[in-house]
Amino acid sequence: MEKEFRIIKGPLDSFLGTEIKLLRDRSIFVDQETYTRRVLKRFRMDEANAVVTPADTVAFASNEDAVLDRTVPYREAVGALMFLMTTTRPDIANAVSMVSQALEKPTVKEWKAFKRIFKYLRGTVNNGLLYKNNGEASLQCFFDVDYAGDVASRRLRTGVVCMYAGGAVSWLSQKQRSVALSTTEAEYAASSEASRELMWLKRLLLDVTDVKQTPVLFIDNMEAVKLSKNP
């Protein structure tokens, strides 16, 4: 490649809009500060007042159903935040997932929810993922569900985050496919989703490392634990 291209050798510091920092203790910090600032400026939210949470459940329950003007860059905002959410910001996954449901006919309510995400990013522009040098080299997965949180469909939303070396390596926030009739059923369905993600990551790690520790799935519902042992 050096015969065809000009190559400068050195430590990796960026990759596709992601900034990579090797800390003094040899931990690795990954963030998208530059990209986040650029997005905030693009949507004129770079001087907005910061908030401490990315979503407000009261806002999603409001009755502001006026259809958003077509000139408002709703789809562009979805794309910009999707890239940020899937790369380094699991903390906005739930909020972005909720506003992304209204791509065809967004309302004023959804746009206000979008602005809140931008305001949250305004105050957390330096946030990212930290992988510790002394972090435990084992896969751990956590998940949780709300209960009938979606006002329209009453379907539950599952949140999953998988950790390795002290940092998140995979995460998701999505509605379950059917309406759960109990918290046990909801937690059991969510544990299935988390297990599939965990097993995929296990196979990936076996291909690139020699770590053979058993992955751990954390469940906070005893009835769901019993079901998983005796389905």
PDB file of C-alpha atoms in Angstrom:
ATOM      1  CA  MET A   1       0.000   0.000   0.000  1.00  0.00           C
ATOM      2  CA  GLU A   2       2.892   2.357   0.713  1.00  0.00           C
ATOM      3  CA  LYS A   3       3.858   2.170  -2.970  1.00  0.00           C
ATOM      4  CA  GLU A   4       0.464   3.491  -4.045  1.00  0.00           C
ATOM      5  CA  PHE A   5      -0.575   5.791  -1.186  1.00  0.00           C
ATOM      6  CA  ARG A   6       1.058   8.321   1.118  1.00  0.00           C
ATOM      7  CA  ILE A   7       0.887   6.726   4.557  1.00  0.00           C
ATOM      8  CA  ILE A   8       1.810   8.336   7.879  1.00  0.00           C
ATOM      9  CA  LYS A   9       2.426   5.768  10.593  1.00  0.00           C
ATOM     10  CA  GLY A  10       1.457   6.523  14.165  1.00  0.00           C
ATOM     11  CA  PRO A  11      -1.031   5.750  16.926  1.00  0.00           C
ATOM     12  CA  LEU A  12      -4.696   5.631  15.923  1.00  0.00           C
ATOM     13  CA  ASP A  13      -6.455   8.856  16.966  1.00  0.00           C
ATOM     14  CA  SER A  14      -9.598   8.923  14.816  1.00  0.00           C
ATOM     15  CA  PHE A  15     -11.783   6.652  12.723  1.00  0.00           C
ATOM     16  CA  LEU A  16     -14.869   7.638  10.700  1.00  0.00           C
ATOM     17  CA  GLY A  17     -15.768  10.615  12.875  1.00  0.00           C
ATOM     18  CA  THR A  18     -14.836   8.862  16.111  1.00  0.00           C
ATOM     19  CA  GLU A  19     -12.001  10.212  18.271  1.00  0.00           C
ATOM     20  CA  ILE A  20      -9.817   7.646  20.035  1.00  0.00           C
ATOM     21  CA  LYS A  21      -7.626   8.641  22.989  1.00  0.00           C
ATOM     22  CA  LEU A  22      -5.044   6.434  24.703  1.00  0.00           C
ATOM     23  CA  LEU A  23      -4.854   7.588  28.331  1.00  0.00           C
ATOM     24  CA  ARG A  24      -1.797   7.532  30.588  1.00  0.00           C
ATOM     25  CA  ASP A  25      -2.949   4.387  32.384  1.00  0.00           C
ATOM     26  CA  ARG A  26      -3.365   2.753  28.930  1.00  0.00           C
ATOM     27  CA  SER A  27      -7.131   2.871  29.131  1.00  0.00           C
ATOM     28  CA  ILE A  28      -8.925   3.847  25.918  1.00  0.00           C
ATOM     29  CA  PHE A  29     -11.507   6.627  25.669  1.00  0.00           C
ATOM     30  CA  VAL A  30     -13.691   6.875  22.564  1.00  0.00           C
ATOM     31  CA  ASP A  31     -15.928   9.871  21.867  1.00  0.00           C
ATOM     32  CA  GLN A  32     -17.411  12.036  19.100  1.00  0.00           C
ATOM     33  CA  GLU A  33     -17.010  15.516  20.532  1.00  0.00           C
ATOM     34  CA  THR A  34     -16.166  17.174  17.199  1.00  0.00           C
ATOM     35  CA  TYR A  35     -19.054  15.471  15.400  1.00  0.00           C
ATOM     36  CA  THR A  36     -21.481  16.339  18.211  1.00  0.00           C
ATOM     37  CA  ARG A  37     -20.531  20.021  18.122  1.00  0.00           C
ATOM     38  CA  ARG A  38     -20.945  20.022  14.351  1.00  0.00           C
ATOM     39  CA  VAL A  39     -24.424  18.474  14.610  1.00  0.00           C
ATOM     40  CA  LEU A  40     -25.513  20.967  17.272  1.00  0.00           C
ATOM     41  CA  LYS A  41     -24.365  23.857  15.105  1.00  0.00           C
ATOM     42  CA  ARG A  42     -26.046  22.409  12.007  1.00  0.00           C
ATOM     43  CA  PHE A  43     -29.423  22.311  13.755  1.00  0.00           C
ATOM     44  CA  ARG A  44     -28.851  25.640  15.533  1.00  0.00           C
ATOM     45  CA  MET A  45     -28.795  24.099  18.991  1.00  0.00           C
ATOM     46  CA  ASP A  46     -25.178  24.929  19.836  1.00  0.00           C
ATOM     47  CA  GLU A  47     -26.241  27.699  22.221  1.00  0.00           C
ATOM     48  CA  ALA A  48     -29.293  25.963  23.715  1.00  0.00           C
ATOM     49  CA  ASN A  49     -29.690  25.580  27.471  1.00  0.00           C
ATOM     50  CA  ALA A  50     -28.486  22.131  28.546  1.00  0.00           C
ATOM     51  CA  VAL A  51     -30.740  19.594  30.308  1.00  0.00           C
ATOM     52  CA  VAL A  52     -29.714  16.586  32.397  1.00  0.00           C
ATOM     53  CA  THR A  53     -31.813  13.872  30.710  1.00  0.00           C
ATOM     54  CA  PRO A  54     -32.297  13.096  26.995  1.00  0.00           C
ATOM     55  CA  ALA A  55     -36.043  12.413  27.200  1.00  0.00           C
ATOM     56  CA  ASP A  56     -39.118  13.644  29.017  1.00  0.00           C
ATOM     57  CA  THR A  57     -41.967  11.136  29.322  1.00  0.00           C
ATOM     58  CA  VAL A  58     -44.464  13.948  29.898  1.00  0.00           C
ATOM     59  CA  ALA A  59     -43.620  15.428  26.496  1.00  0.00           C
ATOM     60  CA  PHE A  60     -44.349  12.129  24.728  1.00  0.00           C
ATOM     61  CA  ALA A  61     -47.694  11.898  26.499  1.00  0.00           C
ATOM     62  CA  SER A  62     -48.819  15.390  25.416  1.00  0.00           C
ATOM     63  CA  ASN A  63     -51.585  16.033  22.878  1.00  0.00           C
ATOM     64  CA  GLU A  64     -49.609  18.264  20.502  1.00  0.00           C
ATOM     65  CA  ASP A  65     -50.541  16.378  17.335  1.00  0.00           C
ATOM     66  CA  ALA A  66     -50.101  19.221  14.846  1.00  0.00           C
ATOM     67  CA  VAL A  67     -48.179  17.870  11.847  1.00  0.00           C
ATOM     68  CA  LEU A  68     -44.688  19.310  11.547  1.00  0.00           C
ATOM     69  CA  ASP A  69     -43.950  21.628   8.638  1.00  0.00           C
ATOM     70  CA  ARG A  70     -42.151  19.824   5.798  1.00  0.00           C
ATOM     71  CA  THR A  71     -39.349  22.390   5.864  1.00  0.00           C
ATOM     72  CA  VAL A  72     -38.241  21.181   9.305  1.00  0.00           C
ATOM     73  CA  PRO A  73     -35.248  18.803   8.774  1.00  0.00           C
ATOM     74  CA  TYR A  74     -36.698  15.928  10.795  1.00  0.00           C
ATOM     75  CA  ARG A  75     -35.228  13.066   8.758  1.00  0.00           C
ATOM     76  CA  GLU A  76     -31.825  14.735   8.694  1.00  0.00           C
ATOM     77  CA  ALA A  77     -31.931  15.038  12.481  1.00  0.00           C
ATOM     78  CA  VAL A  78     -32.811  11.342  12.804  1.00  0.00           C
ATOM     79  CA  GLY A  79     -29.837  10.347  10.645  1.00  0.00           C
ATOM     80  CA  ALA A  80     -27.418  12.612  12.509  1.00  0.00           C
ATOM     81  CA  LEU A  81     -28.432  11.285  15.922  1.00  0.00           C
ATOM     82  CA  MET A  82     -28.639   7.662  14.756  1.00  0.00           C
ATOM     83  CA  PHE A  83     -24.954   7.731  13.812  1.00  0.00           C
ATOM     84  CA  LEU A  84     -24.041   9.248  17.171  1.00  0.00           C
ATOM     85  CA  MET A  85     -26.256   6.835  19.098  1.00  0.00           C
ATOM     86  CA  THR A  86     -24.994   3.672  17.410  1.00  0.00           C
ATOM     87  CA  THR A  87     -21.319   4.634  17.667  1.00  0.00           C
ATOM     88  CA  THR A  88     -20.518   6.100  21.099  1.00  0.00           C
ATOM     89  CA  ARG A  89     -23.688   7.276  22.867  1.00  0.00           C
ATOM     90  CA  PRO A  90     -25.834   4.475  24.325  1.00  0.00           C
ATOM     91  CA  ASP A  91     -27.264   7.035  26.753  1.00  0.00           C
ATOM     92  CA  ILE A  92     -29.447   8.535  24.001  1.00  0.00           C
ATOM     93  CA  ALA A  93     -30.517   5.196  22.472  1.00  0.00           C
ATOM     94  CA  ASN A  94     -33.955   5.133  24.082  1.00  0.00           C
ATOM     95  CA  ALA A  95     -34.778   8.755  23.257  1.00  0.00           C
ATOM     96  CA  VAL A  96     -33.591   8.470  19.639  1.00  0.00           C
ATOM     97  CA  SER A  97     -35.492   5.216  19.181  1.00  0.00           C
ATOM     98  CA  MET A  98     -38.708   6.893  20.317  1.00  0.00           C
ATOM     99  CA  VAL A  99     -38.474   9.932  18.036  1.00  0.00           C
ATOM    100  CA  SER A 100     -37.423   7.763  15.084  1.00  0.00           C
ATOM    101  CA  GLN A 101     -40.852   6.130  15.024  1.00  0.00           C
ATOM    102  CA  ALA A 102     -42.434   9.237  13.498  1.00  0.00           C
ATOM    103  CA  LEU A 103     -40.460   9.497  10.253  1.00  0.00           C
ATOM    104  CA  GLU A 104     -43.497   9.445   7.965  1.00  0.00           C
ATOM    105  CA  LYS A 105     -45.635  12.033   9.747  1.00  0.00           C
ATOM    106  CA  PRO A 106     -43.770  13.769  12.573  1.00  0.00           C
ATOM    107  CA  THR A 107     -45.630  16.187  14.812  1.00  0.00           C
ATOM    108  CA  VAL A 108     -44.662  19.208  16.872  1.00  0.00           C
ATOM    109  CA  LYS A 109     -44.528  16.891  19.890  1.00  0.00           C
ATOM    110  CA  GLU A 110     -41.807  14.721  18.343  1.00  0.00           C
ATOM    111  CA  TRP A 111     -39.784  17.744  17.240  1.00  0.00           C
ATOM    112  CA  LYS A 112     -39.829  19.116  20.792  1.00  0.00           C
ATOM    113  CA  ALA A 113     -38.572  15.712  21.958  1.00  0.00           C
ATOM    114  CA  PHE A 114     -35.791  15.967  19.371  1.00  0.00           C
ATOM    115  CA  LYS A 115     -34.782  19.375  20.675  1.00  0.00           C
ATOM    116  CA  ARG A 116     -34.526  17.949  24.165  1.00  0.00           C
ATOM    117  CA  ILE A 117     -32.016  15.360  22.926  1.00  0.00           C
ATOM    118  CA  PHE A 118     -29.980  18.172  21.376  1.00  0.00           C
ATOM    119  CA  LYS A 119     -30.115  20.098  24.659  1.00  0.00           C
ATOM    120  CA  TYR A 120     -28.900  17.016  26.509  1.00  0.00           C
ATOM    121  CA  LEU A 121     -26.021  16.633  24.054  1.00  0.00           C
ATOM    122  CA  ARG A 122     -25.193  20.306  24.559  1.00  0.00           C
ATOM    123  CA  GLY A 123     -24.373  19.560  28.193  1.00  0.00           C
ATOM    124  CA  THR A 124     -22.689  16.181  27.622  1.00  0.00           C
ATOM    125  CA  VAL A 125     -20.667  16.888  24.490  1.00  0.00           C
ATOM    126  CA  ASN A 126     -17.559  15.309  26.066  1.00  0.00           C
ATOM    127  CA  ASN A 127     -19.242  12.025  27.003  1.00  0.00           C
ATOM    128  CA  GLY A 128     -18.006   8.799  25.445  1.00  0.00           C
ATOM    129  CA  LEU A 129     -16.963   5.217  26.114  1.00  0.00           C
ATOM    130  CA  LEU A 130     -14.125   4.269  28.476  1.00  0.00           C
ATOM    131  CA  TYR A 131     -12.385   0.902  28.205  1.00  0.00           C
ATOM    132  CA  LYS A 132     -10.146   0.420  31.232  1.00  0.00           C
ATOM    133  CA  ASN A 133      -6.711  -1.141  31.055  1.00  0.00           C
ATOM    134  CA  ASN A 134      -7.554  -3.126  34.191  1.00  0.00           C
ATOM    135  CA  GLY A 135     -11.162  -3.721  33.136  1.00  0.00           C
ATOM    136  CA  GLU A 136     -12.512  -7.243  33.473  1.00  0.00           C
ATOM    137  CA  ALA A 137     -11.963  -9.169  30.239  1.00  0.00           C
ATOM    138  CA  SER A 138     -15.355 -10.842  30.284  1.00  0.00           C
ATOM    139  CA  LEU A 139     -18.676 -10.212  28.604  1.00  0.00           C
ATOM    140  CA  GLN A 140     -21.491  -8.942  30.787  1.00  0.00           C
ATOM    141  CA  CYS A 141     -24.968  -8.009  29.629  1.00  0.00           C
ATOM    142  CA  PHE A 142     -27.651  -5.962  31.382  1.00  0.00           C
ATOM    143  CA  PHE A 143     -31.213  -5.351  30.259  1.00  0.00           C
ATOM    144  CA  ASP A 144     -34.476  -3.880  31.478  1.00  0.00           C
ATOM    145  CA  VAL A 145     -37.973  -3.097  30.225  1.00  0.00           C
ATOM    146  CA  ASP A 146     -40.598  -0.475  30.848  1.00  0.00           C
ATOM    147  CA  TYR A 147     -44.216  -1.582  31.209  1.00  0.00           C
ATOM    148  CA  ALA A 148     -46.765  -0.385  28.616  1.00  0.00           C
ATOM    149  CA  GLY A 149     -44.635   2.700  28.089  1.00  0.00           C
ATOM    150  CA  ASP A 150     -45.813   3.226  24.510  1.00  0.00           C
ATOM    151  CA  VAL A 151     -49.128   5.059  24.891  1.00  0.00           C
ATOM    152  CA  ALA A 152     -50.396   4.150  21.407  1.00  0.00           C
ATOM    153  CA  SER A 153     -49.607   0.423  21.202  1.00  0.00           C
ATOM    154  CA  ARG A 154     -48.930  -0.474  24.862  1.00  0.00           C
ATOM    155  CA  ARG A 155     -45.985  -2.534  23.675  1.00  0.00           C
ATOM    156  CA  LEU A 156     -43.031  -2.566  26.032  1.00  0.00           C
ATOM    157  CA  ARG A 157     -39.603  -1.203  25.236  1.00  0.00           C
ATOM    158  CA  THR A 158     -36.507  -3.324  25.826  1.00  0.00           C
ATOM    159  CA  GLY A 159     -33.139  -1.803  26.652  1.00  0.00           C
ATOM    160  CA  VAL A 160     -29.947  -3.875  26.432  1.00  0.00           C
ATOM    161  CA  VAL A 161     -26.294  -2.982  27.040  1.00  0.00           C
ATOM    162  CA  CYS A 162     -23.363  -5.414  26.836  1.00  0.00           C
ATOM    163  CA  MET A 163     -20.055  -4.578  28.522  1.00  0.00           C
ATOM    164  CA  TYR A 164     -16.439  -5.626  27.974  1.00  0.00           C
ATOM    165  CA  ALA A 165     -13.332  -4.275  29.717  1.00  0.00           C
ATOM    166  CA  GLY A 166     -15.544  -1.936  31.720  1.00  0.00           C
ATOM    167  CA  GLY A 167     -17.108  -0.239  28.685  1.00  0.00           C
ATOM    168  CA  ALA A 168     -20.201  -0.720  26.554  1.00  0.00           C
ATOM    169  CA  VAL A 169     -19.588  -2.613  23.298  1.00  0.00           C
ATOM    170  CA  SER A 170     -23.166  -3.205  22.164  1.00  0.00           C
ATOM    171  CA  TRP A 171     -26.548  -1.720  23.041  1.00  0.00           C
ATOM    172  CA  LEU A 172     -30.099  -1.378  21.782  1.00  0.00           C
ATOM    173  CA  SER A 173     -33.470   0.099  22.649  1.00  0.00           C
ATOM    174  CA  GLN A 174     -36.517  -1.223  20.817  1.00  0.00           C
ATOM    175  CA  LYS A 175     -40.178  -2.096  21.235  1.00  0.00           C
ATOM    176  CA  GLN A 176     -41.093  -5.712  21.827  1.00  0.00           C
ATOM    177  CA  ARG A 177     -42.956  -7.469  19.024  1.00  0.00           C
ATOM    178  CA  SER A 178     -46.087  -8.207  21.069  1.00  0.00           C
ATOM    179  CA  VAL A 179     -47.982  -6.804  24.045  1.00  0.00           C
ATOM    180  CA  ALA A 180     -46.803  -8.505  27.239  1.00  0.00           C
ATOM    181  CA  LEU A 181     -49.461  -9.558  29.733  1.00  0.00           C
ATOM    182  CA  SER A 182     -47.188  -9.421  32.782  1.00  0.00           C
ATOM    183  CA  THR A 183     -43.823  -8.104  33.923  1.00  0.00           C
ATOM    184  CA  THR A 184     -42.519 -11.686  34.012  1.00  0.00           C
ATOM    185  CA  GLU A 185     -43.435 -12.220  30.365  1.00  0.00           C
ATOM    186  CA  ALA A 186     -41.861  -8.887  29.441  1.00  0.00           C
ATOM    187  CA  GLU A 187     -38.612  -9.623  31.295  1.00  0.00           C
ATOM    188  CA  TYR A 188     -38.429 -13.120  29.807  1.00  0.00           C
ATOM    189  CA  ALA A 189     -38.830 -11.781  26.263  1.00  0.00           C
ATOM    190  CA  ALA A 190     -36.180  -9.136  26.944  1.00  0.00           C
ATOM    191  CA  SER A 191     -33.792 -11.760  28.337  1.00  0.00           C
ATOM    192  CA  SER A 192     -34.130 -13.670  25.062  1.00  0.00           C
ATOM    193  CA  GLU A 193     -33.164 -10.562  23.086  1.00  0.00           C
ATOM    194  CA  ALA A 194     -30.215  -9.887  25.394  1.00  0.00           C
ATOM    195  CA  SER A 195     -29.064 -13.513  25.200  1.00  0.00           C
ATOM    196  CA  ARG A 196     -28.954 -13.440  21.405  1.00  0.00           C
ATOM    197  CA  GLU A 197     -26.835 -10.285  21.487  1.00  0.00           C
ATOM    198  CA  LEU A 198     -24.544 -11.793  24.114  1.00  0.00           C
ATOM    199  CA  MET A 199     -23.973 -15.019  22.168  1.00  0.00           C
ATOM    200  CA  TRP A 200     -23.174 -13.101  18.972  1.00  0.00           C
ATOM    201  CA  LEU A 201     -20.582 -11.048  20.844  1.00  0.00           C
ATOM    202  CA  LYS A 202     -19.127 -14.201  22.389  1.00  0.00           C
ATOM    203  CA  ARG A 203     -18.540 -15.737  18.955  1.00  0.00           C
ATOM    204  CA  LEU A 204     -16.995 -12.496  17.716  1.00  0.00           C
ATOM    205  CA  LEU A 205     -14.601 -12.286  20.680  1.00  0.00           C
ATOM    206  CA  LEU A 206     -13.535 -15.909  20.241  1.00  0.00           C
ATOM    207  CA  ASP A 207     -12.437 -15.013  16.715  1.00  0.00           C
ATOM    208  CA  VAL A 208     -10.227 -12.100  17.796  1.00  0.00           C
ATOM    209  CA  THR A 209      -9.112 -12.941  21.370  1.00  0.00           C
ATOM    210  CA  ASP A 210      -8.220 -15.951  23.478  1.00  0.00           C
ATOM    211  CA  VAL A 211     -10.694 -15.021  26.228  1.00  0.00           C
ATOM    212  CA  LYS A 212     -12.868 -18.019  27.049  1.00  0.00           C
ATOM    213  CA  GLN A 213     -14.731 -16.838  30.142  1.00  0.00           C
ATOM    214  CA  THR A 214     -18.439 -17.589  30.304  1.00  0.00           C
ATOM    215  CA  PRO A 215     -20.589 -14.533  29.464  1.00  0.00           C
ATOM    216  CA  VAL A 216     -22.877 -13.305  32.242  1.00  0.00           C
ATOM    217  CA  LEU A 217     -26.467 -12.125  31.775  1.00  0.00           C
ATOM    218  CA  PHE A 218     -27.908 -10.091  34.664  1.00  0.00           C
ATOM    219  CA  ILE A 219     -31.659 -10.534  35.247  1.00  0.00           C
ATOM    220  CA  ASP A 220     -33.553  -8.564  37.910  1.00  0.00           C
ATOM    221  CA  ASN A 221     -36.771 -10.627  37.867  1.00  0.00           C
ATOM    222  CA  MET A 222     -36.768 -13.927  39.776  1.00  0.00           C
ATOM    223  CA  GLU A 223     -39.751 -15.341  37.880  1.00  0.00           C
ATOM    224  CA  ALA A 224     -37.966 -14.722  34.588  1.00  0.00           C
ATOM    225  CA  VAL A 225     -34.894 -16.484  36.019  1.00  0.00           C
ATOM    226  CA  LYS A 226     -37.026 -19.508  36.904  1.00  0.00           C
ATOM    227  CA  LEU A 227     -38.556 -19.555  33.427  1.00  0.00           C
ATOM    228  CA  SER A 228     -35.134 -19.408  31.789  1.00  0.00           C
ATOM    229  CA  LYS A 229     -34.029 -22.446  33.796  1.00  0.00           C
ATOM    230  CA  ASN A 230     -37.227 -24.381  33.146  1.00  0.00           C
ATOM    231  CA  PRO A 231     -38.952 -23.020  30.012  1.00  0.00           C
TER     232      PRO A 231
END
